[in-house]
Coordinates of C-alpha atoms in Angstrom, one line a residue:
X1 CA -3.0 19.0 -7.0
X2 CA -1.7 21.7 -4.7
X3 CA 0.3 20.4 -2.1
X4 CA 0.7 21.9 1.6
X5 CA 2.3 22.2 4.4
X6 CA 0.5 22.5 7.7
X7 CA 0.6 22.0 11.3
X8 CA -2.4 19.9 12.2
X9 CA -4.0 19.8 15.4
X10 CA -4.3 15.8 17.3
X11 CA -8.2 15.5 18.0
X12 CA -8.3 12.0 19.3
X13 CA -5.2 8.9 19.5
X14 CA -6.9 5.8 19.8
X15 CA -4.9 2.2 19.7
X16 CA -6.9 0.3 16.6
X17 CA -4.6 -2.7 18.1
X18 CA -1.7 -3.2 20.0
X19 CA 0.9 -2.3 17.0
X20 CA -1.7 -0.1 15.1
X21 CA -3.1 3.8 16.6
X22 CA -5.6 5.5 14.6
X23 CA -4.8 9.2 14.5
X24 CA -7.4 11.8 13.9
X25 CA -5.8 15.3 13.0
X26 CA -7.9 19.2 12.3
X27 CA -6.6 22.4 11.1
X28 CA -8.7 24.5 13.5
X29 CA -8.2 27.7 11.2
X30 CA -9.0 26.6 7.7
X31 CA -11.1 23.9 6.1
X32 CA -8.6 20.8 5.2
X33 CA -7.6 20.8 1.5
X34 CA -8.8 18.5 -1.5
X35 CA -7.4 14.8 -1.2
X36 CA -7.5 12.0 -3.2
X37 CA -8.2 8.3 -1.9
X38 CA -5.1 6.4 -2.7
X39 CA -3.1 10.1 -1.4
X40 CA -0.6 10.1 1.6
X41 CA 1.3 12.0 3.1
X42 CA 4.2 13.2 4.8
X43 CA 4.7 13.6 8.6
X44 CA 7.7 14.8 10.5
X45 CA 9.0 12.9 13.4
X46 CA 9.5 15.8 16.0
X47 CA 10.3 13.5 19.4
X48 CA 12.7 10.7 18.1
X49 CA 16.3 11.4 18.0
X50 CA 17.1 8.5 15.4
X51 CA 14.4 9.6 12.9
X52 CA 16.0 12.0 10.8
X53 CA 13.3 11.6 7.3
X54 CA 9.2 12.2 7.4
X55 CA 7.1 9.2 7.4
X56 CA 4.6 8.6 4.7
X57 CA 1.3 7.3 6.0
X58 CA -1.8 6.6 3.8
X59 CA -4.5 9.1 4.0
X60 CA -6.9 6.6 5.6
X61 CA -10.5 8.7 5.9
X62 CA -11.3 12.5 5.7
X63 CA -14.0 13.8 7.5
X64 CA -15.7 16.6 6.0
X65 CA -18.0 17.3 8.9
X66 CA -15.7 17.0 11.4
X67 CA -12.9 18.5 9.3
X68 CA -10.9 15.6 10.1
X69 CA -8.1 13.8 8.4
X70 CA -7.7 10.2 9.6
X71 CA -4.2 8.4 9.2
X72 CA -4.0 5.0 10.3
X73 CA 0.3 4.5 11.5
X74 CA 1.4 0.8 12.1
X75 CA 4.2 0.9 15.0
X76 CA 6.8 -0.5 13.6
X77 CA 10.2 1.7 14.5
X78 CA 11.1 4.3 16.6
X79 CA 9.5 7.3 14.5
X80 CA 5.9 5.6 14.0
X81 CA 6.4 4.5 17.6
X82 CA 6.7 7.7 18.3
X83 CA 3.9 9.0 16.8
X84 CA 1.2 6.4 18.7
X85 CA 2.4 8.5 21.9
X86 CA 0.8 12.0 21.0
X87 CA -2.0 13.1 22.3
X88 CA -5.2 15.2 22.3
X89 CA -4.3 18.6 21.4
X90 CA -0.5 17.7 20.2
X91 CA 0.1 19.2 16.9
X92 CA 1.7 17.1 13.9
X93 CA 3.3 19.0 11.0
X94 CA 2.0 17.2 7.5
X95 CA 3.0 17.4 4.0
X96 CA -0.2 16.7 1.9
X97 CA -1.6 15.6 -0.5
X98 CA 1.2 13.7 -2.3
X99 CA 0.7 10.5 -4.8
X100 CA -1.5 9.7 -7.4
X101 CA -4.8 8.1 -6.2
X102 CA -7.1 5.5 -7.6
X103 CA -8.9 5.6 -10.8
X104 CA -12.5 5.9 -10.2
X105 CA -14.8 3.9 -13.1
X106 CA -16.7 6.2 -15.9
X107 CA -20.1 6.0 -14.1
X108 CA -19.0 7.9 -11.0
X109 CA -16.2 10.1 -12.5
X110 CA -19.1 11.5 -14.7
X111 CA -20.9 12.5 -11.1
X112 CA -18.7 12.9 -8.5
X113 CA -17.0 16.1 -7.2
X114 CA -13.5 17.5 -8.2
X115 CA -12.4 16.0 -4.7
X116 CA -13.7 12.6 -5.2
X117 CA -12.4 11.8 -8.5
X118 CA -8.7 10.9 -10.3
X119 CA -8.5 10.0 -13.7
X120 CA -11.0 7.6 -14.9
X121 CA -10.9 4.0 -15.6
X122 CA -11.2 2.5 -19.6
X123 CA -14.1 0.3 -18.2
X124 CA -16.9 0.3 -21.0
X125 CA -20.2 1.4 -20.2
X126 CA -22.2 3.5 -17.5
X127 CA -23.8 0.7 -15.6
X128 CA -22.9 1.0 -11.8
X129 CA -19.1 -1.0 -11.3
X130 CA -19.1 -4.4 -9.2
X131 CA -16.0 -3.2 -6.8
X132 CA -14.1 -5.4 -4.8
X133 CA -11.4 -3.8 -2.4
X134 CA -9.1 -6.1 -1.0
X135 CA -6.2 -5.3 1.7
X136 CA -4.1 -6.8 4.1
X137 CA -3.0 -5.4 7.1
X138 CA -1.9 -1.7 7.5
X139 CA -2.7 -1.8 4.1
X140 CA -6.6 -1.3 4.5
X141 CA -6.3 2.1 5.4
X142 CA -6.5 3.8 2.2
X143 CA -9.4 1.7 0.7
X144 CA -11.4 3.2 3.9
X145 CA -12.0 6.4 2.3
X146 CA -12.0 4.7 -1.3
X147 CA -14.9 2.5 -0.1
X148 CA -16.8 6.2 1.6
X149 CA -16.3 7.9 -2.0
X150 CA -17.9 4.9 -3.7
X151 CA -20.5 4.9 -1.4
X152 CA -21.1 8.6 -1.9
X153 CA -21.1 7.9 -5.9
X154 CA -24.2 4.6 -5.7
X155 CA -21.6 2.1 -5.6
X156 CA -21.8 -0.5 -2.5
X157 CA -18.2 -1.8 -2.7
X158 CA -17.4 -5.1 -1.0
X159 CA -14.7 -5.2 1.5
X160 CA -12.4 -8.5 1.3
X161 CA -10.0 -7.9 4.9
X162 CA -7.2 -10.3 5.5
X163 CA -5.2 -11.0 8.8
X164 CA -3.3 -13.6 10.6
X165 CA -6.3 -14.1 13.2
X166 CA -9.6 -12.0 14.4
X167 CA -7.5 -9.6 16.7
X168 CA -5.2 -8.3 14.0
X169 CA -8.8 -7.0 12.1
X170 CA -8.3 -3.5 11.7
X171 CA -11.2 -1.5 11.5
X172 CA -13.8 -3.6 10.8
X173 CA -16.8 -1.6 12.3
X174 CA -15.5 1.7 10.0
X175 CA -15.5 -0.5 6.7
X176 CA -19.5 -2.4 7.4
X177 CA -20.4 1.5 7.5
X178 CA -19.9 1.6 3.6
X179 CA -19.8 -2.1 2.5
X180 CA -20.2 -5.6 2.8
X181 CA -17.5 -6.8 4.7
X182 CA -15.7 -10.1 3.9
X183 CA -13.0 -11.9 6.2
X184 CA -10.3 -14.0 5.7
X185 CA -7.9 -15.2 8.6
X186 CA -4.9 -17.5 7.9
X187 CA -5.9 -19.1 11.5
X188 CA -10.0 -19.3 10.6
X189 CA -10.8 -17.5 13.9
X190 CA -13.1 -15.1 11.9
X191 CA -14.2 -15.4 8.3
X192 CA -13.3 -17.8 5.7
X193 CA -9.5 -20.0 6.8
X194 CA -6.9 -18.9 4.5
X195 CA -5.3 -15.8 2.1
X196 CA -7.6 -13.5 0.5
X197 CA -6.9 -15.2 -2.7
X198 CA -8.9 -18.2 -1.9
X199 CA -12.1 -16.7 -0.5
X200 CA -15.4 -17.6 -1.8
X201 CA -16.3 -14.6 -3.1
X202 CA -13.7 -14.6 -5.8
X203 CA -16.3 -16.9 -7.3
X204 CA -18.4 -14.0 -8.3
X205 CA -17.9 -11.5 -11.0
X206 CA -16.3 -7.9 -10.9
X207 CA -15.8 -5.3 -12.8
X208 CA -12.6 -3.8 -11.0
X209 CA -10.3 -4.7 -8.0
X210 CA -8.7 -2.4 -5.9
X211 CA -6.0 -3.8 -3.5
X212 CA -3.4 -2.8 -0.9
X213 CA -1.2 -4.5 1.7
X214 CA 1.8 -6.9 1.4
X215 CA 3.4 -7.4 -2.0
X216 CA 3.3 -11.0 -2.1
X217 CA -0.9 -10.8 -1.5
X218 CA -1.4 -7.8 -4.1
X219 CA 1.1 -9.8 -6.5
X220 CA -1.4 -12.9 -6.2
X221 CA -4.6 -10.7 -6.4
X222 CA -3.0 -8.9 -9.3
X223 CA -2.5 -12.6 -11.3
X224 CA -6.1 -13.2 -10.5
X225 CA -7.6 -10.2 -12.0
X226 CA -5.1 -10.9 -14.9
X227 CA -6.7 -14.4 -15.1
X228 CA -10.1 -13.0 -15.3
X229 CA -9.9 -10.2 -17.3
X230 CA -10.5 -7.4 -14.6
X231 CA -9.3 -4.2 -14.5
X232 CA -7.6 -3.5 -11.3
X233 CA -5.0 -1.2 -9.7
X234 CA -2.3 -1.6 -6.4
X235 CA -1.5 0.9 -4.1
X236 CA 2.2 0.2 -3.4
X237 CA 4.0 0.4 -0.3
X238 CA 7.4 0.8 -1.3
X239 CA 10.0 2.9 1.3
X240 CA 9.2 6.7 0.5
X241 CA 11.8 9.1 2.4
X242 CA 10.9 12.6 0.5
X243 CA 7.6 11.8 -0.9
X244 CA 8.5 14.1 -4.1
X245 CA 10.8 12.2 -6.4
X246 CA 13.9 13.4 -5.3
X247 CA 15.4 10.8 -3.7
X248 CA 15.1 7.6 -5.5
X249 CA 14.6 5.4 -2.5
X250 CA 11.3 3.9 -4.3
X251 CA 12.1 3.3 -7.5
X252 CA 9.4 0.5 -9.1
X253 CA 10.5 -1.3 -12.6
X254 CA 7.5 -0.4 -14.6
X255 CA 6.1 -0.6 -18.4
X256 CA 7.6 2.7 -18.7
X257 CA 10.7 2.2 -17.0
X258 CA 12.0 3.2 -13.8
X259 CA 9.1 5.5 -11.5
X260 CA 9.1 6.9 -8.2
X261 CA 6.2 5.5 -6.5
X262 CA 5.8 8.4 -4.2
X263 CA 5.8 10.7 -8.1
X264 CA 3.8 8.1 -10.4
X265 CA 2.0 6.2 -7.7
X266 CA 1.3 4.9 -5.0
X267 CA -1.4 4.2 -6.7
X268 CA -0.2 1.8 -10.4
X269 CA -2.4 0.2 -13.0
X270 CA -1.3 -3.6 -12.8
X271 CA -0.8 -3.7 -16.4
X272 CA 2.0 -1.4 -16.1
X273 CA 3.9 -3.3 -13.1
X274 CA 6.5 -5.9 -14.2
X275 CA 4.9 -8.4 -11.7
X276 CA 5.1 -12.0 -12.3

């Protein structure tokens, strides 16, 4: 895909949690350009005067209507901290779209628009997918607009969330507006007690899993769908400084040897990970 760079145009900064602000970003003089759920991109730090590298954030929702790009930025240093300080009107200059995103099953590939669609999956059949997305943390954001473009497709995905304890939710409304949404807290203060691992729905049958957040929880979803036969693919989260390929900085031991998760990914096929 065609990759730009723009200036983007802050339409609304709004704290989705104390550590978390959900930014909402136009380009008033052109419709936004074709992107992929699983995409990121690449933002430059203008106002922190340690931050010398972009910061790639998961492309968390786009807004067609609105012509809106949503990123959702964890605060976790002093450029991303920077960055839950703009405002209304503030302008952000972008890199996008970069990465691979997911694979969507046969059925909807063989209906869905250019935008909506990557590769597709080697599921058999063109009976509508059982789809479970599961994420932890920051790491929900890109299933957001995965779950809207399955929605678009006939496909009611069901959301599996996991966080420490009810506050540290993110999103929750956003995801019930495409999905069933399932909980897990490690505290029980919302939803089943416990890792996403051991909810109750993993009871059930499905077709594919899609999953993002901390490597240790997509390294334990990943030997569950390997245990039960389900295709599934991880968006990885490994440290991205160019978001090209150049640098090297997120190098992931693979099937096929030594990838640059910003180049090949984020988005991987389980299968090819060397994951235990």
């Amino acid at each position: 895909m065609k990759k730009y760079i723009l200036d983007l145009k802050v339409t609304a900064a709004t704290m989705a949690h104390e550590r978390y602000v959900l930014l909402r970003l136009t380009d008033p003089s052109q419709p936004l350009p074709p992107m992929l759920p699983g995409q990121f991109v690449e933002v430059r730090i203008d106002g922190s005067p340690s931050t010398f590298l972009r910061r790639p954030i998961s492309i968390c929702f786009v807004d067609r209507q609105q012509n809106e790009l949503w990123l959702l930025v964890a605060c976790v240093g002093d450029g991303t901290r920077w960055l839950a300080t703009l405002n209304r009107g503030d302008r952000l200059n972008c890199v996008l779209p970069l990465g691979n995103g997911f694979t969507m099953p046969q059925r909807l590939a063989d209906n869905a628009i250019p935008e909506q669609c990557s590769t597709t999956s080697s599921l058999p059949g063109h009976s509508i997918p059982s789809v479970l997305l599961i994420g932890g943390g920051v790491g929900v954001a890109p299933l957001l607009y995965l779950g809207y473009v399955l929605r678009q497709n006939g496909v009611e995905p069901t959301f599996l969330l996991g966080a420490r304890t009810s506050r540290d939710l993110l999103l929750p409304d956003e995801f019930r507006r495409y999905g069933r949404v399932l909980v897990t807290t490690e505290d029980g203060s919302e939803g089943e007690k416990g890792f996403v691992t051991n909810h109750s729905v993993l009871q059930s049958k499905f077709d594919t899993i899609y999953t993002c957040g901390p490597t240790q929880m997509m390294k334990a979803v990943a030997r569950y769908a390997r245990e039960h036969n389900i295709y599934c693919e991880a968006s990885l989260e490994n440290l991205m400084a160019c978001g090209l390929g150049a640098c090297l900085c997120c190098v992931e031991k693979t099937r096929s040897g030594n990838l640059c998760v910003c180049k090949d990914g984020p988005v991987f096929n389980i299968e090819d990970l060397l994951w235990e």
